[in-house]
Amino acid sequence: MYHRTVKSLPRLGYIRRSLSSLPEQNTPLEEFRTNETSPSQHSLIHEGKFYQINPQIKKQLFTHGGFPKSYEKQMKTFAETTLMVRKPALEVMDYIKQINFNKPVIRYVLYGTNGVGKSLTLTHLLHYGSENDFVLVHVPWVANWLKRPKELVTLNEPEGYFDLPLDAAAWLIHFKNQNSPLLSRLQLTTTKDYVWSQREVTKEGSTLLELVEHGINRIKFATGTISALLEQLKILSTEGKCKTMVAINGFNAFFLKKTTLEALHRVKIPPEKITIVKPFLDIVTNDWQNGVCLLVVNKMAIPRGITDNELPVNLLGRKGFEHIDPFVPILVDDYSEKEYYSCIEYYLNRRWIQNRQNGFDEELKALSGKNPYKLMELCSSL
């Protein structure tokens, strides 16, 4: 028999394996969980509680990225996909509900120290966006393109530029996977012709899914397809035919002076010389309507030593800051007391913590500083 050591917490919510033999309808809900699985219904009463994501929704939205690898591994161990409802996500959702979509798009910048949960906050907001019929333009991690692309192709025209065709095609597959049900229902069509070669043309009136399929099947034109797709989404959103949610993780990597990629003679390639970058910089400008931009700035997206400060002005630099100014900063911080103990309860329930002594939770609090990632790492050995 295990005993609680923290008097401020209720006894419920520890290990409930003995209840598994009871009928499901009679099994009490652990107090660190909520059975409200719709992000649209989440509010402060759900703060600090974990909600479960349906496997089909996870497959649709996050098959090609969205969860940090360490969290994805943990979810496989736990045999379920859950997210904690936290204040930053609730704050942004509340803002979105009050947006006047007839005005230019508002940019929200999520920032905070490493490991506080910026990526998972973005994941929660993507689930909210999909549920509310936003077309999702989601880049799981910009640094993957600028540090370790699948293929780097030197272009003759325009001269001095480089293409990432395989990464562009992979992103189009990700876009299609996330948005196919909505795009099939909306039947959005292009507003002009796109000429790819003497024989290949995407005619005006083609559906966006046809445009995307062209880029997937003709990898040579994948980056151009992304440019055309995002251009069309800006036009169609402004015309009120759809709503678009742009969600980019590691956005500040777009504004590095040099990437780690090398051209001839070991010359470092700046991001603006990589063709896939421009379409995503264009779609976060505020020259269109009926949408929202969620941008995560992260120290891990840039090489070490550039800055130790997690504030947007430091991570974006002058050029990046001016590109999205004005924007609304959203701080993602370490766990609150409530969130910390809720997480401890969850780890106990999923057997992530098995070896414990009196006062173990207070010791973990001191060692982790209530940082979500540090706490997860510390508990993995318990």
Coordinates of C-alpha atoms in Angstrom, one line a residue:
M1 CA 0.0 0.0 0.0
Y2 CA 1.4 3.4 -1.0
H3 CA 0.8 6.4 1.2
R4 CA 0.7 10.1 0.3
T5 CA 3.4 12.4 1.7
V6 CA 2.0 15.8 0.5
K7 CA -1.0 16.7 2.7
S8 CA -2.1 19.5 0.4
L9 CA -3.0 17.0 -2.3
P10 CA -6.1 14.7 -2.2
R11 CA -5.6 11.0 -1.9
L12 CA -7.4 10.2 -5.2
G13 CA -5.5 10.0 -8.4
Y14 CA -2.7 7.5 -7.4
I15 CA -2.5 4.1 -8.8
R16 CA -6.0 2.7 -9.7
R17 CA -5.2 -0.6 -11.3
S18 CA -7.5 -2.4 -8.8
L19 CA -10.4 -0.5 -10.3
S20 CA -9.8 -1.9 -13.8
S21 CA -12.1 -4.8 -13.1
L22 CA -15.1 -2.6 -12.5
P23 CA -17.5 -1.6 -15.3
E24 CA -16.2 1.4 -17.2
Q25 CA -19.1 3.6 -16.3
N26 CA -18.5 3.1 -12.6
T27 CA -14.8 3.9 -12.7
P28 CA -14.1 7.3 -11.2
L29 CA -12.2 9.8 -13.3
E30 CA -8.8 10.6 -11.9
E31 CA -8.7 14.2 -10.7
F32 CA -5.7 14.9 -12.9
R33 CA -7.8 14.1 -16.0
T34 CA -10.7 15.7 -17.7
N35 CA -13.2 13.9 -19.9
E36 CA -13.7 17.1 -22.0
T37 CA -11.8 16.1 -25.1
S38 CA -12.8 19.2 -27.2
P39 CA -10.3 22.1 -27.0
S40 CA -13.1 24.5 -27.9
Q41 CA -14.7 23.7 -24.5
H42 CA -11.5 24.0 -22.4
S43 CA -11.5 26.7 -19.9
L44 CA -9.8 27.6 -16.6
I45 CA -11.7 24.9 -14.8
H46 CA -9.8 22.4 -16.9
E47 CA -6.4 24.0 -16.2
G48 CA -3.7 21.5 -15.1
K49 CA -5.8 18.5 -16.2
F50 CA -4.8 16.1 -19.0
Y51 CA -7.2 15.4 -21.9
Q52 CA -7.0 12.5 -24.3
I53 CA -6.6 13.0 -28.0
N54 CA -8.4 10.5 -30.2
P55 CA -6.0 8.2 -32.1
Q56 CA -7.7 9.2 -35.4
I57 CA -7.2 12.9 -34.7
K58 CA -3.6 12.3 -33.8
K59 CA -3.1 10.3 -37.0
Q60 CA -4.6 13.1 -39.1
L61 CA -2.9 16.1 -37.5
F62 CA 0.5 14.8 -36.2
T63 CA 1.6 11.8 -38.2
H64 CA 4.3 13.9 -39.9
G65 CA 5.3 16.0 -36.9
G66 CA 4.0 18.2 -34.1
F67 CA 4.9 16.3 -30.9
P68 CA 8.6 16.5 -29.6
K69 CA 10.3 13.2 -30.1
S70 CA 10.8 12.7 -26.4
Y71 CA 7.1 13.3 -25.7
E72 CA 6.1 11.0 -28.6
K73 CA 8.3 8.3 -27.0
Q74 CA 6.7 8.8 -23.7
M75 CA 3.2 8.6 -25.2
K76 CA 4.0 5.2 -26.7
T77 CA 5.2 4.1 -23.2
F78 CA 1.9 5.3 -21.7
A79 CA -0.2 3.7 -24.5
E80 CA -2.2 6.9 -24.8
T81 CA -1.9 10.4 -26.3
T82 CA -2.7 13.1 -23.7
L83 CA -2.1 16.8 -23.3
M84 CA -2.2 19.0 -20.3
V85 CA -4.6 22.0 -20.5
R86 CA -2.4 25.0 -19.7
K87 CA -3.0 28.8 -19.4
P88 CA -1.0 29.9 -22.5
A89 CA -3.1 27.8 -24.8
L90 CA -6.3 28.9 -23.0
E91 CA -5.2 32.5 -23.4
V92 CA -4.6 32.2 -27.1
M93 CA -7.9 30.4 -27.7
D94 CA -9.7 33.1 -25.9
Y95 CA -8.1 35.7 -28.1
I96 CA -9.0 33.8 -31.2
K97 CA -12.6 33.5 -30.2
Q98 CA -12.7 37.3 -29.9
I99 CA -10.8 38.1 -33.2
N100 CA -12.5 40.3 -35.8
F101 CA -11.6 38.3 -38.8
N102 CA -12.3 41.2 -41.1
K103 CA -9.1 42.9 -39.8
P104 CA -5.6 41.9 -40.8
V105 CA -4.2 38.7 -39.3
I106 CA -2.8 38.9 -35.8
R107 CA 0.5 37.3 -35.0
Y108 CA 1.0 35.6 -31.6
V109 CA 4.5 34.7 -30.6
L110 CA 5.0 31.9 -28.0
Y111 CA 8.3 32.2 -26.1
G112 CA 9.9 30.8 -23.0
T113 CA 12.9 28.9 -21.8
N114 CA 13.8 25.4 -23.1
G115 CA 11.5 22.6 -22.0
V116 CA 8.5 24.6 -20.7
G117 CA 6.1 23.2 -23.3
K118 CA 6.0 25.7 -26.2
S119 CA 5.7 22.9 -28.8
L120 CA 2.9 21.1 -26.8
T121 CA 1.0 24.4 -26.4
L122 CA 1.2 24.8 -30.2
T123 CA -0.1 21.2 -30.6
H124 CA -3.1 22.0 -28.4
L125 CA -3.8 25.1 -30.5
L126 CA -3.6 23.1 -33.7
H127 CA -6.1 20.7 -32.4
Y128 CA -8.3 23.7 -31.6
G129 CA -7.8 25.1 -35.1
S130 CA -8.7 21.8 -36.8
E131 CA -11.8 21.4 -34.7
N132 CA -13.0 24.9 -35.7
D133 CA -12.4 24.5 -39.4
F134 CA -9.2 26.4 -39.9
V135 CA -7.0 25.3 -42.8
L136 CA -3.8 24.5 -41.1
V137 CA -0.4 25.7 -42.4
H138 CA 1.8 23.9 -40.0
V139 CA 5.6 23.7 -39.9
P140 CA 6.6 21.3 -37.1
W141 CA 10.3 22.4 -36.9
V142 CA 11.9 25.0 -39.2
A143 CA 15.5 23.9 -38.2
N144 CA 15.0 20.6 -39.9
W145 CA 15.1 22.3 -43.2
L146 CA 18.1 24.6 -42.4
K147 CA 20.2 22.0 -40.6
R148 CA 19.6 18.6 -42.1
P149 CA 17.5 18.7 -45.3
K150 CA 16.8 15.5 -47.2
E151 CA 18.3 17.0 -50.3
L152 CA 20.0 20.3 -51.3
V153 CA 19.7 21.2 -54.9
T154 CA 21.7 24.1 -56.5
L155 CA 19.5 26.2 -58.8
N156 CA 20.7 27.8 -62.1
E157 CA 17.7 30.0 -62.1
P158 CA 17.4 32.1 -60.0
E159 CA 21.2 32.0 -59.7
G160 CA 22.7 31.5 -56.3
Y161 CA 19.5 29.9 -54.8
F162 CA 19.0 26.4 -53.4
D163 CA 16.0 24.2 -53.4
L164 CA 14.8 21.5 -50.9
P165 CA 12.5 19.5 -53.2
L166 CA 12.1 16.4 -51.0
D167 CA 11.4 18.5 -47.9
A168 CA 8.9 20.5 -49.9
A169 CA 7.1 17.4 -51.1
A170 CA 7.1 16.0 -47.5
W171 CA 5.5 19.2 -46.3
L172 CA 2.8 19.0 -48.9
I173 CA 2.0 15.5 -47.8
H174 CA 1.8 16.8 -44.2
F175 CA -0.5 19.6 -45.4
K176 CA -2.7 17.2 -47.3
N177 CA -3.0 14.8 -44.4
Q178 CA -4.0 17.5 -42.0
N179 CA -6.5 19.3 -44.2
S180 CA -8.0 16.8 -46.7
P181 CA -11.4 16.4 -45.0
L182 CA -11.9 20.2 -44.7
L183 CA -10.6 20.9 -48.2
S184 CA -12.8 18.2 -49.7
R185 CA -15.8 19.8 -48.0
L186 CA -15.0 23.4 -48.9
Q187 CA -13.9 22.6 -52.5
L188 CA -11.6 25.7 -52.6
T189 CA -10.3 26.4 -56.1
T190 CA -7.4 28.4 -57.6
T191 CA -8.0 32.0 -58.8
K192 CA -5.5 31.9 -61.6
D193 CA -3.4 29.6 -63.8
Y194 CA 0.0 28.3 -62.6
V195 CA 2.4 27.3 -65.5
W196 CA 5.0 24.8 -64.5
S197 CA 6.5 23.9 -67.9
Q198 CA 5.4 23.9 -71.5
R199 CA 3.2 20.9 -70.9
E200 CA 2.2 21.3 -67.3
V201 CA -0.3 23.9 -66.1
T202 CA -2.6 24.0 -63.1
K203 CA -5.7 25.7 -64.6
E204 CA -7.7 28.4 -62.9
G205 CA -10.6 26.7 -61.1
S206 CA -8.5 23.6 -60.1
T207 CA -9.1 22.5 -56.5
L208 CA -6.4 23.1 -53.9
L209 CA -6.1 19.4 -53.4
E210 CA -5.3 19.0 -57.1
L211 CA -2.7 21.7 -56.8
V212 CA -1.2 19.9 -53.8
E213 CA -1.2 16.5 -55.6
H214 CA 0.7 18.1 -58.4
G215 CA 3.5 19.2 -56.1
I216 CA 3.6 15.7 -54.4
N217 CA 3.8 13.9 -57.8
R218 CA 6.2 16.3 -59.5
I219 CA 8.8 16.9 -56.8
K220 CA 10.7 19.2 -59.1
F221 CA 7.9 21.7 -58.6
A222 CA 7.1 21.0 -55.0
T223 CA 8.5 24.3 -53.6
G224 CA 6.7 26.3 -56.4
T225 CA 3.5 24.5 -55.4
I226 CA 3.9 25.6 -51.8
S227 CA 4.4 29.2 -52.9
A228 CA 1.2 28.9 -55.1
L229 CA -0.8 27.2 -52.3
L230 CA 0.0 29.7 -49.7
E231 CA -0.7 32.6 -52.1
Q232 CA -4.1 31.1 -52.8
L233 CA -4.9 30.6 -49.1
K234 CA -4.2 34.3 -48.5
I235 CA -6.5 35.2 -51.3
L236 CA -9.3 32.8 -50.4
S237 CA -9.1 33.6 -46.7
T238 CA -9.4 37.3 -47.5
E239 CA -12.4 36.6 -49.7
G240 CA -14.1 34.8 -46.8
K241 CA -14.1 31.4 -48.4
C242 CA -12.0 29.8 -45.6
K243 CA -10.1 30.5 -42.4
T244 CA -6.4 29.8 -42.1
M245 CA -4.2 29.1 -39.1
V246 CA -0.5 29.4 -39.6
A247 CA 1.5 27.6 -37.0
I248 CA 5.3 27.6 -37.3
N249 CA 7.6 26.1 -34.6
G250 CA 11.2 27.5 -34.5
F251 CA 10.2 30.5 -36.5
N252 CA 13.3 32.5 -35.5
A253 CA 15.5 30.1 -37.5
F254 CA 14.3 31.9 -40.7
F255 CA 16.3 34.9 -39.6
L256 CA 19.7 33.4 -39.1
K257 CA 22.5 35.3 -40.8
K258 CA 23.9 31.9 -42.0
T259 CA 22.6 28.3 -41.9
T260 CA 24.9 25.4 -41.2
L261 CA 24.4 24.3 -44.9
E262 CA 27.3 24.9 -47.2
A263 CA 27.5 25.8 -50.9
L264 CA 30.5 25.5 -53.1
H265 CA 33.9 26.5 -51.6
R266 CA 32.4 25.9 -48.1
V267 CA 30.3 29.1 -48.2
K268 CA 27.5 29.1 -45.6
I269 CA 24.1 29.5 -47.1
P270 CA 21.8 32.3 -45.7
P271 CA 18.1 31.3 -45.2
E272 CA 16.9 33.8 -47.7
K273 CA 18.7 31.9 -50.5
I274 CA 16.7 28.7 -49.8
T275 CA 13.5 28.8 -51.9
I276 CA 11.2 27.1 -49.3
V277 CA 11.7 30.0 -46.9
K278 CA 10.0 32.9 -48.7
P279 CA 6.5 31.4 -49.0
F280 CA 6.3 31.0 -45.2
L281 CA 7.7 34.5 -44.5
D282 CA 5.1 35.9 -46.9
I283 CA 2.2 34.2 -45.2
V284 CA 3.0 35.7 -41.8
T285 CA 2.8 39.2 -43.1
N286 CA -0.5 41.0 -42.2
D287 CA -1.6 41.8 -45.7
W288 CA -4.5 39.3 -45.6
Q289 CA -7.6 38.6 -43.5
N290 CA -9.6 35.8 -41.9
G291 CA -6.7 34.0 -40.3
V292 CA -4.3 33.8 -37.4
C293 CA -0.6 33.2 -37.1
L294 CA 1.0 31.3 -34.2
L295 CA 4.7 31.5 -34.1
V296 CA 7.1 29.8 -31.7
V297 CA 10.5 31.2 -31.1
N298 CA 13.0 28.8 -29.6
K299 CA 16.7 28.9 -28.6
M300 CA 17.0 25.3 -29.8
A301 CA 16.2 26.4 -33.4
I302 CA 19.5 28.4 -33.7
P303 CA 23.1 27.5 -33.0
R304 CA 24.4 27.8 -29.5
G305 CA 26.1 31.0 -28.4
I306 CA 24.0 33.4 -30.6
T307 CA 21.9 34.5 -27.5
D308 CA 21.1 33.1 -24.1
N309 CA 18.0 35.2 -23.8
E310 CA 14.6 33.7 -24.7
L311 CA 12.8 37.0 -25.4
P312 CA 11.4 37.3 -28.9
V313 CA 13.4 40.5 -29.6
N314 CA 16.7 38.6 -29.0
L315 CA 15.8 35.4 -30.8
L316 CA 14.3 37.1 -33.9
G317 CA 16.9 39.8 -34.2
R318 CA 16.0 43.2 -35.7
K319 CA 15.1 41.8 -39.1
G320 CA 12.8 39.1 -37.7
F321 CA 11.2 41.4 -35.2
E322 CA 10.4 44.0 -37.8
H323 CA 9.0 41.4 -40.1
I324 CA 6.2 40.5 -37.7
D325 CA 5.8 43.7 -35.8
P326 CA 3.2 44.3 -34.3
F327 CA 2.6 40.9 -32.6
V328 CA 1.2 39.6 -29.3
P329 CA 3.8 37.9 -27.0
I330 CA 2.6 34.8 -25.1
L331 CA 4.9 33.6 -22.3
V332 CA 5.0 29.8 -21.8
D333 CA 6.4 29.2 -18.3
D334 CA 7.3 26.4 -16.0
Y335 CA 4.6 24.4 -14.3
S336 CA 2.5 26.1 -11.7
E337 CA 2.0 24.3 -8.3
K338 CA -1.3 22.9 -9.6
E339 CA 0.2 21.7 -12.9
Y340 CA 3.2 20.2 -11.2
Y341 CA 1.2 18.0 -8.8
S342 CA -1.2 17.1 -11.5
C343 CA 1.8 15.9 -13.6
I344 CA 3.1 13.9 -10.6
E345 CA -0.3 12.2 -10.2
Y346 CA -0.3 11.4 -13.9
Y347 CA 3.2 9.9 -13.8
L348 CA 2.3 7.8 -10.8
N349 CA -0.9 6.6 -12.6
R350 CA 1.0 5.6 -15.7
R351 CA 3.8 3.9 -13.7
W352 CA 6.4 6.4 -15.0
I353 CA 7.2 6.8 -11.3
Q354 CA 7.5 3.5 -9.5
N355 CA 10.4 3.9 -7.1
R356 CA 9.6 6.6 -4.5
Q357 CA 10.2 7.5 -0.9
N358 CA 8.7 10.0 1.5
G359 CA 9.0 13.5 0.2
F360 CA 10.0 12.3 -3.3
D361 CA 7.6 14.9 -5.0
E362 CA 9.2 17.8 -3.1
E363 CA 12.6 16.6 -4.0
L364 CA 11.6 16.4 -7.7
K365 CA 10.2 19.9 -7.5
A366 CA 13.5 21.2 -6.3
L367 CA 15.6 19.3 -8.8
S368 CA 13.5 20.2 -11.8
G369 CA 12.5 23.7 -10.9
K370 CA 9.0 22.6 -12.1
N371 CA 10.3 22.6 -15.7
P372 CA 8.2 20.1 -17.6
Y373 CA 11.0 18.5 -19.7
K374 CA 13.4 18.3 -16.7
L375 CA 10.7 16.7 -14.6
M376 CA 10.0 14.1 -17.4
E377 CA 13.7 13.3 -17.6
L378 CA 14.2 13.0 -13.8
C379 CA 11.1 10.7 -13.5
S380 CA 12.2 8.3 -16.2
S381 CA 14.7 6.7 -13.9
L382 CA 12.3 6.3 -11.1

